[in-house]
Amino acid sequence: MRAQSSATAPTAIAVTTHRERPGLGTLQAALGVTAFSLTFPATAWGLEGFGPWSLVAVRGVLAAVIAGCCLLALKVPLPDRRHWAGLAVVAAGVVFGFPLLTTLALQTSTTSHAAVVVGLLPLTTALFSTLRTGVRPSRTFWTAALAGAAAVLAFTVQQSGGALTAADGYLFGALLVCAAGYTEGGRLARVMPGWQVIGWALVLCLPLSVPAAALALSYEPVRLTAHGVAGLLWVAVGSQFLGLVVWYRGMAAIGIPKASQLQLAQPLLTLVWSVLLLGEHLTAAAPLTAAAVLVCIAVTQRSSS
């Protein structure tokens, strides 16, 4: 009986803390969503000065250096061995897979198009979370999920002239790997501070990101423009580290379902940034599809909670 009480103590403490400060958790998750909404425009800027492989590798190195310095300065001990597998999933999905696949997609796709497709990320995350926990969603959940998927599929086919493009394939792959990383990161954030989750995941990737950055920079040309440098700094510091720090802290404080609901605004925010920062012209289908996905995912979140 004593062992069982000791094992469940951290969860009980975390739940109590989350209930005491829900407002702060909501604010942190909202700040994370705002940071993520700038990722695609910043990536488009970064591609003006760097190749896709260089941009992804260098952003990972810069974010890992910042995270590593924070971990060292605060003398954070290494995570328990049982958490390393989960951290590897976070690293593969959030640190490496999602940035690489979306960067490759943005070479031929507009940020507004990518924002609408990735609007399914909260839904995909909810599905992964359901599979991970073994909870069976209701019929309403599946109906709304299929409706949202159909809306995104119709939009992507219409935008690409009747067929899916390679960029769409990259974006759909990014949805899967990022959802896995979010789900595992949300689970780990219940037993360790959220910033340490992304911090250790970034450090875990250093043996790959450093040689990858050196190799990519030797093959891909670099033009140090203002947009290119600003885009690189934002995706490395804002999206890859600070955004994920407040995002995981928010998820730990208010739970994955409520945090996912806040992320529903991300595609719409990205559409605004794409117009203001990149001068893109939106078709009528983009905001309409984003709104439709917003409604569908809202229904899934309500029915799954």
Tab-separated table of C-alpha atoms in Angstrom, residues 31-277:
chain	number	residue	atom	x	y	z
A	31	LEU	CA	1.501	32.270	-25.685
A	32	GLY	CA	2.698	28.954	-27.116
A	33	VAL	CA	-0.025	29.021	-29.773
A	34	THR	CA	0.929	32.584	-30.703
A	35	ALA	CA	4.582	31.563	-31.057
A	36	PHE	CA	3.644	28.554	-33.206
A	37	SER	CA	1.399	30.677	-35.453
A	38	LEU	CA	4.490	32.635	-36.549
A	39	THR	CA	6.483	29.503	-37.405
A	40	PHE	CA	5.431	29.181	-41.056
A	41	PRO	CA	5.953	32.865	-41.957
A	42	ALA	CA	9.317	32.797	-40.139
A	43	THR	CA	10.275	29.622	-42.017
A	44	ALA	CA	9.390	31.301	-45.320
A	45	TRP	CA	11.674	34.175	-44.332
A	46	GLY	CA	14.418	31.759	-43.285
A	47	LEU	CA	14.290	30.035	-46.675
A	48	GLU	CA	15.254	33.358	-48.281
A	49	GLY	CA	18.723	33.007	-46.779
A	50	PHE	CA	19.193	29.298	-46.031
A	51	GLY	CA	18.547	25.984	-47.706
A	52	PRO	CA	15.843	23.768	-46.167
A	53	TRP	CA	18.247	21.269	-44.605
A	54	SER	CA	20.502	24.027	-43.274
A	55	LEU	CA	17.564	25.917	-41.776
A	56	VAL	CA	16.233	22.858	-39.930
A	57	ALA	CA	19.626	21.688	-38.664
A	58	VAL	CA	20.872	25.116	-37.558
A	59	ARG	CA	17.614	25.941	-35.766
A	60	GLY	CA	17.919	22.676	-33.871
A	61	VAL	CA	21.520	23.417	-32.861
A	62	LEU	CA	20.745	26.977	-31.709
A	63	ALA	CA	17.707	25.869	-29.700
A	64	ALA	CA	19.661	22.982	-28.155
A	65	VAL	CA	22.502	25.294	-27.097
A	66	ILE	CA	20.023	27.606	-25.352
A	67	ALA	CA	18.250	24.667	-23.713
A	68	GLY	CA	21.525	23.060	-22.656
A	69	CYS	CA	22.754	26.294	-21.071
A	70	CYS	CA	19.512	26.576	-19.090
A	71	LEU	CA	19.749	22.974	-17.908
A	72	LEU	CA	23.390	23.432	-16.880
A	73	ALA	CA	22.815	26.801	-15.191
A	74	LEU	CA	19.994	25.365	-13.089
A	75	LYS	CA	21.933	22.133	-12.438
A	76	VAL	CA	19.029	19.970	-13.596
A	77	PRO	CA	19.796	16.254	-13.100
A	78	LEU	CA	19.457	13.793	-15.957
A	79	PRO	CA	15.935	12.385	-16.411
A	80	ASP	CA	15.184	8.893	-15.163
A	81	ARG	CA	16.061	6.155	-17.620
A	82	ARG	CA	12.372	5.265	-17.997
A	83	HIS	CA	11.692	8.719	-19.510
A	84	TRP	CA	14.311	8.608	-22.280
A	85	ALA	CA	12.134	6.634	-24.700
A	86	GLY	CA	9.395	9.260	-24.403
A	87	LEU	CA	11.929	12.058	-24.848
A	88	ALA	CA	13.151	10.313	-28.013
A	89	VAL	CA	9.595	10.411	-29.391
A	90	VAL	CA	9.371	14.133	-28.577
A	91	ALA	CA	12.731	14.724	-30.260
A	92	ALA	CA	11.815	12.737	-33.370
A	93	GLY	CA	8.418	14.402	-33.741
A	94	VAL	CA	8.788	17.986	-32.514
A	95	VAL	CA	12.516	18.736	-32.797
A	96	PHE	CA	13.323	16.938	-36.065
A	97	GLY	CA	10.328	15.543	-37.963
A	98	PHE	CA	7.844	18.439	-37.922
A	99	PRO	CA	10.384	21.214	-38.685
A	100	LEU	CA	11.966	19.238	-41.527
A	101	LEU	CA	8.728	18.131	-43.203
A	102	THR	CA	7.055	21.553	-42.980
A	103	THR	CA	10.194	23.320	-44.225
A	104	LEU	CA	10.344	21.017	-47.236
A	105	ALA	CA	6.639	21.659	-47.854
A	106	LEU	CA	7.042	25.448	-47.702
A	107	GLN	CA	9.487	25.354	-50.596
A	108	THR	CA	6.515	24.894	-52.930
A	109	SER	CA	3.493	25.643	-50.719
A	110	THR	CA	2.193	28.981	-49.449
A	111	THR	CA	2.063	29.526	-45.702
A	112	SER	CA	-1.724	30.028	-45.840
A	113	HIS	CA	-2.186	26.653	-47.557
A	114	ALA	CA	0.106	24.940	-45.059
A	115	ALA	CA	-1.677	26.607	-42.129
A	116	VAL	CA	-5.047	25.183	-43.161
A	117	VAL	CA	-3.681	21.660	-43.654
A	118	VAL	CA	-1.860	21.744	-40.304
A	119	GLY	CA	-5.120	22.978	-38.782
A	120	LEU	CA	-5.812	19.295	-38.247
A	121	LEU	CA	-2.955	19.072	-35.733
A	122	PRO	CA	-5.174	19.462	-32.626
A	123	LEU	CA	-7.455	16.727	-33.962
A	124	THR	CA	-4.526	14.460	-34.795
A	125	THR	CA	-3.079	15.061	-31.342
A	126	ALA	CA	-6.418	14.170	-29.757
A	127	LEU	CA	-6.509	10.926	-31.771
A	128	PHE	CA	-2.979	9.991	-30.727
A	129	SER	CA	-3.798	10.817	-27.114
A	130	THR	CA	-6.894	8.621	-27.299
A	131	LEU	CA	-4.896	5.698	-28.666
A	132	ARG	CA	-2.206	6.224	-26.044
A	133	THR	CA	-4.625	6.252	-23.105
A	134	GLY	CA	-7.054	3.624	-24.441
A	135	VAL	CA	-10.124	5.861	-24.040
A	136	ARG	CA	-12.755	5.231	-26.742
A	137	PRO	CA	-14.182	8.400	-28.315
A	138	SER	CA	-17.901	8.866	-28.824
A	139	ARG	CA	-19.694	8.636	-32.165
A	140	THR	CA	-19.931	12.438	-32.210
A	141	PHE	CA	-16.147	12.625	-31.917
A	142	TRP	CA	-15.581	10.389	-34.938
A	143	THR	CA	-18.229	12.174	-37.013
A	144	ALA	CA	-16.625	15.554	-36.411
A	145	ALA	CA	-13.139	14.118	-36.964
A	146	LEU	CA	-14.095	12.695	-40.359
A	147	ALA	CA	-15.836	15.943	-41.322
A	148	GLY	CA	-12.731	17.950	-40.496
A	149	ALA	CA	-10.493	15.548	-42.408
A	150	ALA	CA	-12.819	15.712	-45.420
A	151	ALA	CA	-12.759	19.539	-45.362
A	152	VAL	CA	-8.958	19.623	-45.329
A	153	LEU	CA	-8.673	16.962	-48.038
A	154	ALA	CA	-11.143	18.832	-50.275
A	155	PHE	CA	-9.211	22.074	-49.762
A	156	THR	CA	-5.828	20.574	-50.569
A	157	VAL	CA	-7.095	18.809	-53.693
A	158	GLN	CA	-8.869	21.977	-54.902
A	159	GLN	CA	-5.792	24.143	-54.287
A	160	SER	CA	-3.477	21.730	-56.108
A	161	GLY	CA	-5.665	21.447	-59.199
A	162	GLY	CA	-7.334	18.137	-58.486
A	163	ALA	CA	-4.473	16.097	-57.043
A	164	LEU	CA	-2.374	16.041	-53.907
A	165	THR	CA	1.140	17.453	-54.256
A	166	ALA	CA	4.423	16.435	-52.678
A	167	ALA	CA	4.072	19.431	-50.329
A	168	ASP	CA	0.757	18.052	-49.086
A	169	GLY	CA	2.426	14.709	-48.429
A	170	TYR	CA	5.071	16.448	-46.334
A	171	LEU	CA	2.394	18.347	-44.399
A	172	PHE	CA	0.320	15.253	-43.644
A	173	GLY	CA	3.457	13.452	-42.503
A	174	ALA	CA	4.271	16.445	-40.283
A	175	LEU	CA	0.845	16.130	-38.676
A	176	LEU	CA	1.509	12.541	-37.643
A	177	VAL	CA	4.997	12.988	-36.205
A	178	CYS	CA	4.131	16.235	-34.392
A	179	ALA	CA	0.975	14.740	-32.878
A	180	ALA	CA	3.061	11.855	-31.531
A	181	GLY	CA	5.568	14.325	-30.077
A	182	TYR	CA	2.851	16.473	-28.502
A	183	THR	CA	1.121	13.447	-26.984
A	184	GLU	CA	4.289	12.020	-25.482
A	185	GLY	CA	5.418	15.460	-24.347
A	186	GLY	CA	2.099	16.083	-22.637
A	187	ARG	CA	2.445	12.761	-20.823
A	188	LEU	CA	5.989	13.560	-19.689
A	189	ALA	CA	4.978	17.057	-18.566
A	190	ARG	CA	2.921	15.410	-15.822
A	191	VAL	CA	6.054	14.029	-14.161
A	192	MET	CA	8.683	16.701	-14.975
A	193	PRO	CA	8.582	20.461	-15.721
A	194	GLY	CA	7.443	21.183	-19.264
A	195	TRP	CA	10.541	23.202	-20.157
A	196	GLN	CA	12.738	20.256	-19.215
A	197	VAL	CA	10.777	18.008	-21.585
A	198	ILE	CA	11.648	20.082	-24.654
A	199	GLY	CA	15.068	20.981	-23.230
A	200	TRP	CA	16.221	17.382	-22.920
A	201	ALA	CA	14.629	16.475	-26.266
A	202	LEU	CA	16.677	19.220	-27.957
A	203	VAL	CA	19.891	18.141	-26.229
A	204	LEU	CA	19.178	14.535	-27.211
A	205	CYS	CA	19.259	15.601	-30.885
A	206	LEU	CA	22.633	17.392	-30.693
A	207	PRO	CA	24.715	14.365	-31.838
A	208	LEU	CA	22.623	14.420	-35.041
A	209	SER	CA	21.908	18.133	-35.495
A	210	VAL	CA	25.528	19.344	-35.218
A	211	PRO	CA	26.987	17.143	-38.008
A	212	ALA	CA	23.803	17.652	-40.042
A	213	ALA	CA	24.216	21.432	-39.789
A	214	ALA	CA	27.883	21.253	-40.788
A	215	LEU	CA	27.107	19.016	-43.767
A	216	ALA	CA	24.093	21.031	-44.936
A	217	LEU	CA	25.919	24.365	-44.692
A	218	SER	CA	28.766	22.960	-46.802
A	219	TYR	CA	26.389	21.995	-49.627
A	220	GLU	CA	23.616	24.596	-49.540
A	221	PRO	CA	24.357	28.254	-50.338
A	222	VAL	CA	23.769	30.811	-47.578
A	223	ARG	CA	22.700	34.438	-48.123
A	224	LEU	CA	22.618	36.457	-44.892
A	225	THR	CA	19.616	38.679	-45.478
A	226	ALA	CA	17.643	40.458	-42.756
A	227	HIS	CA	14.616	38.247	-43.381
A	228	GLY	CA	16.712	35.093	-43.469
A	229	VAL	CA	18.432	35.780	-40.144
A	230	ALA	CA	15.224	36.973	-38.455
A	231	GLY	CA	13.375	33.885	-39.655
A	232	LEU	CA	16.127	31.557	-38.417
A	233	LEU	CA	16.273	33.229	-34.997
A	234	TRP	CA	12.527	33.049	-34.536
A	235	VAL	CA	12.104	29.378	-35.476
A	236	ALA	CA	15.082	28.468	-33.271
A	237	VAL	CA	14.398	30.601	-30.211
A	238	GLY	CA	10.694	31.406	-30.455
A	239	SER	CA	9.149	28.294	-32.009
A	240	GLN	CA	11.632	25.553	-31.162
A	241	PHE	CA	12.358	26.470	-27.554
A	242	LEU	CA	10.418	29.289	-25.863
A	243	GLY	CA	7.135	28.453	-27.595
A	244	LEU	CA	7.382	24.793	-26.617
A	245	VAL	CA	8.421	25.719	-23.063
A	246	VAL	CA	5.237	27.701	-22.392
A	247	TRP	CA	3.171	25.226	-24.437
A	248	TYR	CA	4.199	22.192	-22.391
A	249	ARG	CA	3.848	24.189	-19.160
A	250	GLY	CA	0.340	25.163	-20.247
A	251	MET	CA	-0.560	21.572	-21.137
A	252	ALA	CA	0.700	20.390	-17.757
A	253	ALA	CA	-1.337	23.071	-15.986
A	254	ILE	CA	-4.710	22.827	-17.770
A	255	GLY	CA	-4.501	19.445	-19.509
A	256	ILE	CA	-4.146	18.399	-23.142
A	257	PRO	CA	-7.862	18.828	-24.117
A	258	LYS	CA	-8.103	22.455	-22.983
A	259	ALA	CA	-4.699	23.325	-24.425
A	260	SER	CA	-5.723	21.781	-27.760
A	261	GLN	CA	-8.812	23.971	-27.836
A	262	LEU	CA	-6.600	27.053	-27.634
A	263	GLN	CA	-4.531	25.720	-30.537
A	264	LEU	CA	-7.618	25.835	-32.732
A	265	ALA	CA	-6.865	29.534	-33.284
A	266	GLN	CA	-3.398	28.802	-34.681
A	267	PRO	CA	-4.331	28.353	-38.385
A	268	LEU	CA	-6.370	31.554	-38.363
A	269	LEU	CA	-3.504	33.472	-36.732
A	270	THR	CA	-1.070	32.107	-39.317
A	271	LEU	CA	-3.365	33.264	-42.117
A	272	VAL	CA	-3.241	36.777	-40.645
A	273	TRP	CA	0.568	36.694	-40.360
A	274	SER	CA	0.904	35.419	-43.934
A	275	VAL	CA	-0.966	38.483	-45.190
A	276	LEU	CA	0.767	41.012	-42.912
A	277	LEU	CA	4.338	39.686	-43.137
